[in-house]
Amino acid sequence: MKTSTLQERIRALEKENASLRNHYTLHAEEPSVKVPAEFLPLFQKAEENVKQYFSHISLNPSQGTIEISNERYVLIRASALSKDFLSSILSLYADRGESEAFGIGRNFLFDIAHALGINDAKAFHAQMNVTDPLSKLSAGPIHFAYTGWAFVDILPESHPTPDDDYYLVYHHPFSFEADSWIRSGEKSKSPVCIMSTGYSSGWCEESFGIPLTAVEVTCRAKGDENCTFIMSPPHKIEEHIQQFAKTHRKHRIAKIPPEIPTFFVRKTMEEQMEKARQLAEESSKAKSDFVANMSHELRTPLSAILGFTELLKKTKLNSRQTEYLDAICASGSNLLSTINDIMDLSKLDAKKISFEAVPVNLPELLQSIEMMLASKVRHKKLAYKSNISKQLQKPLLSDSVRLTQILLNIIGNAIKFTEKGSITVACTVLEETTQTMQVEFSIKDTGIGIPAAKQQKVFERFTQADTAITRKYGGSGLGLAITRELVELMGGTITLSSKPNKGTEFKVQLPFIKAGKQVKETAAQAQTVDGKGLHILVVEDNLLNQKMTRIMLTNNGFTVSGADSGTKAITFLQKNKVDLILMDLQIPGMDGYLTTQKIRESLKLATPVIAITAHAFSGERERCLAAGMNDYLPKPFRENELLKAIAGCMPKAVTDLSFLREQTRNNIAFIKEMISTFIKQTPKDLAALQKAMKENNGEMIYKIAHTMSTSVGYFGLKQHIGKDLVHMQQKRLADEKRFLKVKKICEQAIKELQQLTPSALSSAS
């Protein structure tokens, strides 16, 4: 370093020291805190450390900085954070009243000061390298004094301990907050040393690691002798104040609940809310688990009851047996309906009800509902009237299942509670725009009616208008409650008007979005699938359900094998090939999910898997699909539902004989010969094509692809692989991806043609 530079640096330091001597006075001859004798050594040591810390001060107005021991500080005029601040708050919130406005200012100052106390304590503890609570505490009052907040006088009755017995009583003889009021000449109605309570409780909370608050019980700004504070855990503070009031009667402390700053009230409320949330989640999970388990326990035997009832109905029965069987079927269906209501209730509570948006034709949907209820209407000899607006002859987007559930509930109730007369269903358009339509469904009956005082109760869960109704008509009292919740979730409203013994009218208003294009909806028909040549594995541990499912499948031509555990299913699949797997989810040992995972990952099988389970809870279908299953069928299921699910998972037919039928005028003998030739020749062509591809023989690829283009055209395969074969001819190249696609389609076509029955071959296409 050059001599001139060093001299300049020395002159600057001398100037700075002179400035400090002239403008900074440290009156440190007397202690900066008053404490009981037993704490004195600890606080004396802290005094030395803090004094040393504050001796390194640097003021540089040209940069706007004040630094103490390399920490930047700021000076704030004391009254700005006390008298002036509270006066501004009282003025701003004058419309709230003086008491509430003062409370707003108090809570704001306390929260800030409490956070400052915590953070200053952290910094000082690290700087002073202290670890035990009392040593951490000792620096607080001294730092308080050195930064101009107040002088602290800790009273002998204090016993600061890191537990619920923590108790600190102290005076602030020179509190900056009380001083600002005294200097203004104005007397306060309430204690004003708010930042002092927040800062000191924050510092001590950080020191002892427990929640603490402080309350000022006397204040010089009010005219009291001292600013006196009590600090303790929040839930003990009132008890300590009451005790202090008894032992210090000269202070005339009112025995009233203290105004604990909202930081602690809010913190306590947040903790209570968190505990309540956790308890609610645990309770909700326990309820969901219970409902799911009960659903499984009820659905499993019910599946066997309804399944065997359906099978028994297909046998020859006399009239009495038919009557008994109908009673069993009706009772089972009612029980299933109740179980479904409870499941819907759980889904609604868990907010796991989801809605589809598919094109729906309302007149056809209402007609299908009428057909479903026709037998009940005929049995009670009621008139069923329907009036549907012509404006509704267009598809609207909605969830047809949920909409049907809503209307079935209401119309079903109307039939149930009507002994004579009629049921009138009307559907009208209330409002229509280019994209939307507001529709009103009106269901009117001439039944028993509902008294005005009880009309809203019918929408409550497990409630009916009268207990006598439950005894006479039955029901769980859930239908209308679920209906209302579904309607509201779909953005609609439901209302009723009724007079006892004269009838009831329900009105449901729902918003719809118009479908983009006209979609022709047809009534759902039971899907069937020819099981000849198809092998199905049923993985089910319940023997009755396994037997019932076997009978349903064998009656439709399937070959059926069974396994009562996931392990046995895996062993069977290692040795045998099947076309489809029916997988119960609740099987012993390795459940249906893990078994499916093994089938996909270990056995590398893409065989369609349909989950069958009585555990029909929200999210189960999605979980099954995510686990690698192809579909989900809840128990109990009927034969047509099982066949529909199987049909949906089987590969779609690729062959089409219409061209051959047309060209040969349906010459069955010739068509059989063509099929036989295709079945024999195609595997040879595929093998030759694969060989040419490996040898990179372009001419051979061209010839084989050209020949196959003609043959596959006879059986309707051009739409699937025609472009691939043309590409092979043009490029004289067969890449692996195209070849595998052609091979897969051809092999599927061969399998379909091999399974053609004589009757199917003879029928018109």
Tab-separated table of N, CA and C in Angstrom, residues 535 573 577-581 599-600 604-610 628 630:
chain	number	residue	atom	x	y	z
A	535	HIS	N	-62.310	-68.555	-24.448
A	535	HIS	CA	-61.974	-69.133	-23.136
A	535	HIS	C	-61.847	-67.999	-22.113
A	573	LEU	N	-52.324	-69.079	-15.806
A	573	LEU	CA	-52.012	-68.310	-17.012
A	573	LEU	C	-50.615	-68.595	-17.547
A	577	LYS	N	-53.697	-70.421	-22.254
A	577	LYS	CA	-54.054	-69.179	-22.914
A	577	LYS	C	-55.558	-68.953	-22.778
A	578	VAL	N	-55.952	-67.741	-22.399
A	578	VAL	CA	-57.377	-67.407	-22.309
A	578	VAL	C	-57.628	-66.140	-23.121
A	579	ASP	N	-58.904	-65.924	-23.450
A	579	ASP	CA	-59.264	-64.749	-24.247
A	579	ASP	C	-59.659	-63.560	-23.385
A	580	LEU	N	-60.049	-63.820	-22.115
A	580	LEU	CA	-60.486	-62.736	-21.237
A	580	LEU	C	-60.422	-63.224	-19.793
A	581	ILE	N	-60.192	-62.283	-18.859
A	581	ILE	CA	-60.112	-62.620	-17.430
A	581	ILE	C	-61.127	-61.782	-16.676
A	599	ILE	N	-49.832	-59.966	-14.152
A	599	ILE	CA	-50.214	-60.422	-15.495
A	599	ILE	C	-49.599	-59.517	-16.554
A	600	ARG	N	-49.635	-58.201	-16.296
A	600	ARG	CA	-49.125	-57.237	-17.277
A	600	ARG	C	-47.594	-57.188	-17.292
A	604	LYS	N	-46.344	-60.487	-19.110
A	604	LYS	CA	-46.349	-59.710	-20.365
A	604	LYS	C	-47.573	-60.029	-21.221
A	605	LEU	N	-48.728	-60.221	-20.569
A	605	LEU	CA	-49.962	-60.544	-21.287
A	605	LEU	C	-50.825	-59.299	-21.448
A	606	ALA	N	-51.390	-59.153	-22.641
A	606	ALA	CA	-52.307	-58.044	-22.906
A	606	ALA	C	-53.754	-58.507	-22.870
A	607	THR	N	-53.997	-59.697	-22.339
A	607	THR	CA	-55.346	-60.266	-22.262
A	607	THR	C	-56.292	-59.299	-21.555
A	608	PRO	N	-57.486	-59.018	-22.126
A	608	PRO	CA	-58.427	-58.112	-21.459
A	608	PRO	C	-58.784	-58.598	-20.056
A	609	VAL	N	-58.794	-57.670	-19.095
A	609	VAL	CA	-59.153	-57.977	-17.708
A	609	VAL	C	-60.322	-57.086	-17.309
A	610	ILE	N	-61.409	-57.709	-16.846
A	610	ILE	CA	-62.569	-56.966	-16.348
A	610	ILE	C	-62.630	-57.151	-14.839
A	628	GLY	N	-54.298	-51.169	-15.049
A	628	GLY	CA	-54.096	-51.978	-16.249
A	628	GLY	C	-55.279	-52.834	-16.632
A	630	ASN	N	-59.195	-53.433	-18.104
A	630	ASN	CA	-59.871	-52.869	-19.275
A	630	ASN	C	-61.267	-52.347	-18.984
